[in-house]
CSV table of C-alpha atoms and ligand atoms in Angstrom, one decimal:
chain,number,residue,atom,x,y,z
G,1,MET,CA,212.9,146.2,-71.1
G,2,ASP,CA,210.7,143.8,-73.0
G,3,GLU,CA,208.2,145.9,-75.0
G,4,ARG,CA,206.1,143.1,-76.4
G,5,VAL,CA,202.5,142.7,-75.5
G,6,LEU,CA,201.7,140.4,-72.5
G,7,ARG,CA,201.0,136.8,-73.7
G,8,LEU,CA,198.5,134.4,-72.2
G,9,ALA,CA,198.5,130.8,-73.3
G,10,VAL,CA,195.2,129.0,-73.2
G,11,PRO,CA,193.9,125.5,-74.3
G,12,ASN,CA,192.7,125.4,-78.0
G,13,LYS,CA,190.9,122.0,-77.6
G,14,GLY,CA,189.8,119.5,-74.9
G,15,ARG,CA,187.9,119.9,-71.8
G,16,LEU,CA,189.2,123.3,-70.7
G,17,ARG,CA,188.8,125.1,-74.0
G,18,ASP,CA,185.2,126.3,-74.0
G,19,SER,CA,185.1,127.3,-70.3
G,20,THR,CA,188.4,129.2,-70.6
G,21,ALA,CA,187.1,131.2,-73.6
G,22,ARG,CA,183.9,131.9,-71.7
G,23,LEU,CA,185.9,133.1,-68.7
G,24,LEU,CA,188.0,135.4,-70.8
G,25,ARG,CA,185.0,136.9,-72.6
G,26,GLU,CA,183.1,137.4,-69.3
G,27,ALA,CA,186.1,139.2,-67.9
G,28,GLY,CA,185.7,141.7,-70.8
G,29,LEU,CA,188.2,140.5,-73.4
G,30,ILE,CA,187.0,140.8,-77.1
G,31,PHE,CA,188.7,138.3,-79.4
G,32,GLU,CA,188.1,135.9,-82.4
G,33,GLN,CA,188.9,132.3,-81.8
G,34,THR,CA,189.6,130.4,-85.0
G,35,GLU,CA,190.7,126.8,-85.3
G,36,ARG,CA,193.9,127.7,-87.1
G,37,ALA,CA,195.4,130.8,-85.6
G,38,LEU,CA,197.9,130.1,-82.8
G,39,SER,CA,198.2,133.7,-81.7
G,40,VAL,CA,195.3,136.2,-81.5
G,41,ARG,CA,195.5,139.8,-80.5
G,42,VAL,CA,192.8,140.8,-78.0
G,43,ARG,CA,190.9,143.7,-79.6
G,44,ASN,CA,190.3,145.9,-76.6
G,45,VAL,CA,193.3,145.1,-74.3
G,46,ALA,CA,197.1,144.9,-74.9
G,47,LEU,CA,197.2,141.1,-74.7
G,48,ASP,CA,198.0,138.3,-77.0
G,49,LEU,CA,196.2,134.9,-76.6
G,50,LEU,CA,198.2,131.8,-77.6
G,51,PHE,CA,195.9,128.9,-78.4
G,52,VAL,CA,197.8,125.6,-77.7
G,53,ARG,CA,197.2,122.2,-76.2
G,54,THR,CA,196.4,122.0,-72.5
G,55,GLU,CA,199.7,120.3,-71.7
G,56,ASP,CA,201.7,122.7,-73.9
G,57,VAL,CA,200.4,125.7,-71.9
G,58,VAL,CA,202.8,124.8,-69.1
G,59,GLU,CA,205.8,124.4,-71.5
G,60,LEU,CA,205.1,127.7,-73.2
G,61,VAL,CA,204.9,129.6,-69.9
G,62,ALA,CA,207.9,127.8,-68.5
G,63,ASP,CA,210.1,128.6,-71.5
G,64,GLU,CA,208.8,132.2,-71.4
G,65,THR,CA,207.2,132.2,-74.8
G,66,ALA,CA,204.1,133.1,-72.8
G,67,ASP,CA,204.0,135.1,-69.6
G,68,LEU,CA,200.8,133.6,-68.3
G,69,GLY,CA,198.8,130.5,-68.9
G,70,ILE,CA,195.5,128.8,-68.1
G,71,THR,CA,195.6,125.0,-67.7
G,72,GLY,CA,194.8,122.3,-65.2
G,73,LEU,CA,196.6,122.2,-61.8
G,74,ASP,CA,197.3,118.5,-62.3
G,75,VAL,CA,199.1,119.3,-65.6
G,76,THR,CA,201.1,122.1,-64.0
G,77,TYR,CA,202.2,119.9,-61.0
G,78,GLU,CA,202.9,117.0,-63.3
G,79,ALA,CA,205.2,119.1,-65.5
G,80,ASP,CA,207.1,120.0,-62.3
G,81,ARG,CA,208.5,123.3,-63.6
G,82,SER,CA,209.2,126.3,-61.5
G,83,LEU,CA,206.0,128.3,-62.0
G,84,GLU,CA,203.7,130.4,-59.9
G,85,VAL,CA,200.1,129.3,-59.5
G,86,LEU,CA,198.2,132.6,-59.2
G,87,LEU,CA,194.6,131.8,-59.1
G,88,PRO,CA,192.1,128.9,-59.0
G,89,LEU,CA,189.5,129.4,-61.7
G,90,GLY,CA,186.7,127.2,-60.4
G,91,TYR,CA,186.1,125.0,-63.5
G,92,GLY,CA,187.7,121.8,-64.8
G,93,ARG,CA,187.4,120.3,-61.4
G,94,CYS,CA,188.5,116.7,-61.0
G,95,GLU,CA,190.5,114.5,-58.7
G,96,LEU,CA,193.7,112.6,-59.6
G,97,THR,CA,192.7,109.3,-58.0
G,98,LEU,CA,194.3,106.0,-57.1
G,99,ALA,CA,191.9,103.3,-58.3
G,100,ALA,CA,191.9,99.5,-58.4
G,101,PRO,CA,189.8,96.7,-59.7
G,102,ALA,CA,186.6,96.6,-57.7
G,103,ASP,CA,186.9,92.9,-57.1
G,104,HIS,CA,190.1,93.3,-55.0
G,105,ASP,CA,190.2,94.7,-51.5
G,106,TYR,CA,192.9,97.3,-51.9
G,107,GLU,CA,192.2,100.0,-49.3
G,108,LYS,CA,195.3,102.0,-48.6
G,109,PRO,CA,198.5,103.0,-50.5
G,110,GLU,CA,200.6,100.2,-48.7
G,111,ASP,CA,198.4,97.6,-50.3
G,112,PHE,CA,199.9,98.6,-53.7
G,113,ALA,CA,203.5,97.8,-52.7
G,114,GLY,CA,205.2,95.8,-55.5
G,115,LEU,CA,202.4,96.4,-57.9
G,116,THR,CA,202.3,98.1,-61.3
G,117,ILE,CA,200.4,101.4,-61.7
G,118,ALA,CA,199.4,102.8,-65.0
G,119,THR,CA,198.9,106.6,-65.3
G,120,SER,CA,199.3,109.6,-67.5
G,121,HIS,CA,200.6,111.4,-64.4
G,122,PRO,CA,203.9,109.5,-63.7
G,123,THR,CA,205.6,112.3,-61.8
G,124,LEU,CA,202.8,112.8,-59.3
G,125,THR,CA,202.2,109.1,-59.0
G,126,LYS,CA,205.8,108.3,-58.3
G,127,ALA,CA,206.0,111.2,-55.8
G,128,PHE,CA,202.8,110.0,-54.0
G,129,PHE,CA,204.2,106.5,-53.4
G,130,ALA,CA,207.8,107.6,-52.8
G,131,ASP,CA,206.6,110.1,-50.1
G,132,ARG,CA,205.2,107.1,-48.3
G,133,GLY,CA,208.2,104.8,-48.8
G,134,ILE,CA,206.2,102.4,-51.0
G,135,GLU,CA,207.8,100.8,-54.0
G,136,VAL,CA,205.7,100.5,-57.1
G,137,THR,CA,206.4,100.3,-60.9
G,138,VAL,CA,204.8,103.2,-62.8
G,139,VAL,CA,203.8,102.7,-66.4
G,140,GLN,CA,203.1,105.9,-68.4
G,141,LEU,CA,200.1,105.8,-70.7
G,142,ARG,CA,198.9,108.8,-72.7
G,143,GLY,CA,195.2,107.9,-72.7
G,144,SER,CA,192.7,105.1,-71.9
G,145,VAL,CA,194.4,104.6,-68.6
G,146,GLU,CA,191.3,103.1,-67.1
G,147,VAL,CA,191.5,100.0,-69.4
G,148,ALA,CA,195.0,99.1,-68.3
G,149,PRO,CA,194.1,96.6,-65.6
G,150,LYS,CA,191.7,94.8,-67.9
G,151,LEU,CA,194.4,94.5,-70.5
G,152,GLY,CA,196.9,93.2,-68.0
G,153,VAL,CA,199.2,96.2,-68.5
G,154,ALA,CA,198.9,97.2,-64.8
G,155,ASP,CA,197.4,96.1,-61.5
G,156,ALA,CA,195.9,99.5,-60.7
G,157,ILE,CA,195.7,103.1,-62.1
G,158,VAL,CA,196.1,106.7,-61.1
G,159,ASP,CA,193.8,108.8,-63.2
G,160,LEU,CA,191.6,111.9,-63.3
G,161,VAL,CA,188.1,111.3,-62.1
G,162,SER,CA,185.2,113.7,-62.0
G,163,THR,CA,182.0,111.7,-61.6
G,164,GLY,CA,183.5,108.2,-61.2
G,165,SER,CA,181.3,106.7,-63.9
G,166,THR,CA,184.3,105.9,-66.2
G,167,LEU,CA,185.9,104.0,-63.3
G,168,MET,CA,182.7,102.0,-62.6
G,169,VAL,CA,182.2,101.1,-66.3
G,170,ASN,CA,185.7,99.7,-66.3
G,171,GLY,CA,185.2,97.6,-63.1
G,172,LEU,CA,187.4,99.9,-61.0
G,173,LYS,CA,186.8,101.6,-57.7
G,174,PRO,CA,188.5,104.7,-56.2
G,175,VAL,CA,190.9,104.0,-53.4
G,176,MET,CA,192.0,107.5,-52.5
G,177,PRO,CA,192.5,110.9,-54.0
G,178,ILE,CA,196.0,112.1,-54.7
G,179,LEU,CA,195.3,115.7,-55.9
G,180,SER,CA,192.3,117.9,-56.3
G,181,SER,CA,192.6,119.8,-59.5
G,182,GLU,CA,190.8,122.6,-61.3
G,183,ALA,CA,191.8,125.1,-64.0
G,184,ILE,CA,194.3,127.7,-62.8
G,185,LEU,CA,196.0,130.8,-63.9
G,186,LEU,CA,199.8,130.4,-63.8
G,187,ALA,CA,202.8,132.6,-64.6
G,188,ASN,CA,206.6,132.3,-64.9
G,189,LYS,CA,208.8,133.9,-62.3
G,190,PRO,CA,210.6,136.4,-64.7
G,191,ALA,CA,207.2,137.7,-65.9
G,192,MET,CA,206.0,138.0,-62.3
G,193,GLU,CA,209.0,140.3,-61.7
G,194,LEU,CA,209.1,142.3,-64.9
G,195,ARG,CA,205.4,142.6,-65.6
G,196,ALA,CA,203.9,142.4,-62.1
G,197,LYS,CA,201.4,145.2,-62.7
G,198,GLU,CA,200.1,143.9,-66.0
G,199,ILE,CA,199.8,140.4,-64.5
G,200,SER,CA,198.0,141.6,-61.5
G,201,ARG,CA,195.5,143.4,-63.7
G,202,VAL,CA,194.8,140.2,-65.6
G,203,ALA,CA,194.4,138.3,-62.3
G,204,THR,CA,192.0,140.9,-60.9
G,205,ALA,CA,189.8,140.7,-64.0
G,206,LEU,CA,189.7,136.9,-64.1
G,207,ASN,CA,189.2,136.7,-60.4
G,208,SER,CA,186.3,139.1,-60.6
G,209,VAL,CA,184.4,136.7,-62.8
G,210,VAL,CA,185.2,133.7,-60.6
G,211,ALA,CA,184.1,135.6,-57.5
G,212,GLY,CA,180.9,136.8,-59.2
G,213,ARG,CA,179.9,133.3,-60.2
G,214,SER,CA,179.6,132.2,-56.6
G,215,LYS,CA,177.4,135.2,-55.6
G,216,ARG,CA,174.0,136.6,-56.4
G,217,TYR,CA,172.6,140.1,-56.1
G,218,LEU,CA,169.5,139.9,-53.9
G,219,LEU,CA,166.8,142.6,-53.9
G,220,LEU,CA,163.5,142.7,-52.1
G,221,ASN,CA,160.9,145.1,-50.7
G,222,ALA,CA,159.5,145.0,-47.2
G,223,PRO,CA,157.6,147.0,-44.7
G,224,LYS,CA,160.0,149.0,-42.6
G,225,SER,CA,158.8,147.3,-39.5
G,226,PHE,CA,160.1,143.9,-40.8
G,227,LEU,CA,163.5,145.3,-41.6
G,228,ASP,CA,165.4,144.0,-38.6
G,229,SER,CA,164.2,140.4,-38.9
G,230,ILE,CA,164.9,140.4,-42.7
G,231,ILE,CA,168.4,141.8,-42.2
G,232,ALA,CA,169.1,139.2,-39.5
G,233,ILE,CA,168.4,136.5,-42.1
G,234,ILE,CA,170.6,137.8,-44.9
G,235,PRO,CA,174.3,136.6,-44.7
G,236,GLY,CA,175.5,139.5,-47.0
G,237,LEU,CA,179.0,140.6,-48.1
G,238,GLU,CA,178.7,143.6,-45.8
G,239,SER,CA,175.7,145.3,-44.3
G,240,PRO,CA,172.9,145.4,-46.9
G,241,THR,CA,171.8,148.6,-48.6
G,242,VAL,CA,168.5,149.9,-47.4
G,243,ILE,CA,166.6,152.4,-49.6
G,244,PRO,CA,163.3,154.1,-48.8
G,245,LEU,CA,160.6,153.6,-51.5
G,246,ALA,CA,158.1,156.2,-52.7
G,247,GLU,CA,155.5,154.1,-50.9
G,248,GLU,CA,155.4,155.3,-47.2
G,249,GLY,CA,156.8,152.8,-44.7
G,250,VAL,CA,158.3,150.4,-47.3
G,251,VAL,CA,162.0,149.9,-48.0
G,252,ALA,CA,164.1,148.1,-50.6
G,253,VAL,CA,166.9,145.9,-49.3
G,254,HIS,CA,169.8,145.1,-51.6
G,255,SER,CA,172.5,142.6,-50.8
G,256,VAL,CA,175.1,140.3,-52.2
G,257,VAL,CA,174.7,136.7,-51.0
G,258,SER,CA,176.4,133.4,-51.6
G,259,ALA,CA,174.8,131.5,-54.5
G,260,ASP,CA,174.7,128.4,-52.3
G,261,ASP,CA,172.5,130.1,-49.7
G,262,VAL,CA,169.8,131.3,-52.2
G,263,TRP,CA,167.8,128.1,-52.1
G,264,GLY,CA,167.2,128.3,-48.3
G,265,LEU,CA,167.1,132.0,-48.1
G,266,LEU,CA,164.1,132.7,-50.4
G,267,PRO,CA,161.4,131.0,-48.3
G,268,ASP,CA,162.8,132.4,-45.1
G,269,LEU,CA,162.8,136.0,-46.5
G,270,LYS,CA,159.2,135.5,-47.8
G,271,GLU,CA,158.1,134.3,-44.4
G,272,ALA,CA,159.8,137.2,-42.7
G,273,GLY,CA,157.7,139.7,-44.8
G,274,GLY,CA,159.9,140.2,-47.9
G,275,ARG,CA,158.2,140.6,-51.2
G,276,ASP,CA,159.1,141.3,-54.8
G,277,ILE,CA,162.2,139.3,-54.2
G,278,LEU,CA,164.7,139.3,-57.1
G,279,VAL,CA,167.8,137.3,-57.5
G,280,LEU,CA,170.2,138.5,-60.2
G,281,PRO,CA,173.5,137.0,-61.5
G,282,ILE,CA,176.7,139.0,-60.8
G,283,GLY,CA,178.9,139.4,-63.9
G,284,GLN,CA,182.0,140.5,-62.0
G,285,LEU,CA,182.8,141.2,-58.4
G,286,VAL,CA,185.9,142.8,-56.9
G,287,PRO,CA,185.6,142.7,-53.1
X,1,AMP,P1,192.3,117.9,-72.3
X,1,AMP,O1,193.3,116.8,-72.3
X,1,AMP,O2,192.7,119.1,-73.1
X,1,AMP,O3,190.9,117.5,-72.6
X,1,AMP,O4,192.3,118.5,-70.8
X,1,AMP,C1,192.5,117.6,-69.7
X,1,AMP,C2,192.4,118.4,-68.5
X,1,AMP,O5,191.1,118.7,-68.1
X,1,AMP,C3,193.0,117.6,-67.3
X,1,AMP,O6,194.4,117.8,-67.2
X,1,AMP,C4,192.2,118.3,-66.1
X,1,AMP,O7,192.9,119.4,-65.7
X,1,AMP,C5,190.9,118.7,-66.7
X,1,AMP,N1,189.8,117.7,-66.4
X,1,AMP,C6,188.7,118.0,-65.7
X,1,AMP,N2,187.9,117.0,-65.5
X,1,AMP,C7,188.5,115.9,-66.1
X,1,AMP,C8,188.2,114.5,-66.2
X,1,AMP,N3,187.1,114.0,-65.7
X,1,AMP,N4,189.1,113.7,-66.9
X,1,AMP,C9,190.2,114.3,-67.5
X,1,AMP,N5,190.5,115.6,-67.4
X,1,AMP,C10,189.7,116.4,-66.7
């Protein structure tokens, strides 16, 4: 039996670094993050964090140096290793997108037959076209993919897009998305078998933060006679908690609501007789 501490590989630079460190801290882990240290022992939990490049996370988990990793779904699929994606983490969202010069009228994958496509995701790009029986030449670039058509290196590109502004600046337009990506928690299969319980505890803690972020804790006071109409408005997790107040005939209503609903909910609750309405963030939520 392997007695070493569970190891989680996480990005030490790039777009996913800060959001990942924030997630781990909000989940309750206490650790120092220095530029130099590759491996850091978490102070309050039996867990080692390995700080490595975003792409290297997949390799370290695949070769079992780490049991778990946090990286992009795109990077994970691109590496094409036999790994388990355990949990979407809700940040680092982007789309791997087929894009072409805006002054051409490419509209569908078939329009790219015989063309050259530049990408830093050659495995996913080749699979996308091969699945459709379309022959293309794929050129792998490590960065600045979006300038490839301008340089004459390729006719079109497959690249990660979040706002689309980089495409526009380079005279490109999106043709179609190939993959929706976000940061994920992944594990290797031997670790899933040998350390199932420990891994499940990490997943529960991380998921509690992700789940909490999309919810708000809603509190309000209202005359008891308005209770039914107020409860009818609140799309809560389960039935709201109703607590009598010291003031006769007045109750407090507590509920967990979707963060997306808060904007529309507040004026409706006020109109229905709610007052002293409070909306609080939820640090962690385990349904
Ligand atoms: P890094 O190379 O370390 O900055 O991380 C790149 C990863 O961040 C990608 O593989 C994606 O998973 C994620 N990401 C999120 N949004 C974008 C974006 N607009 N462009 C590139 N990568 C993004």
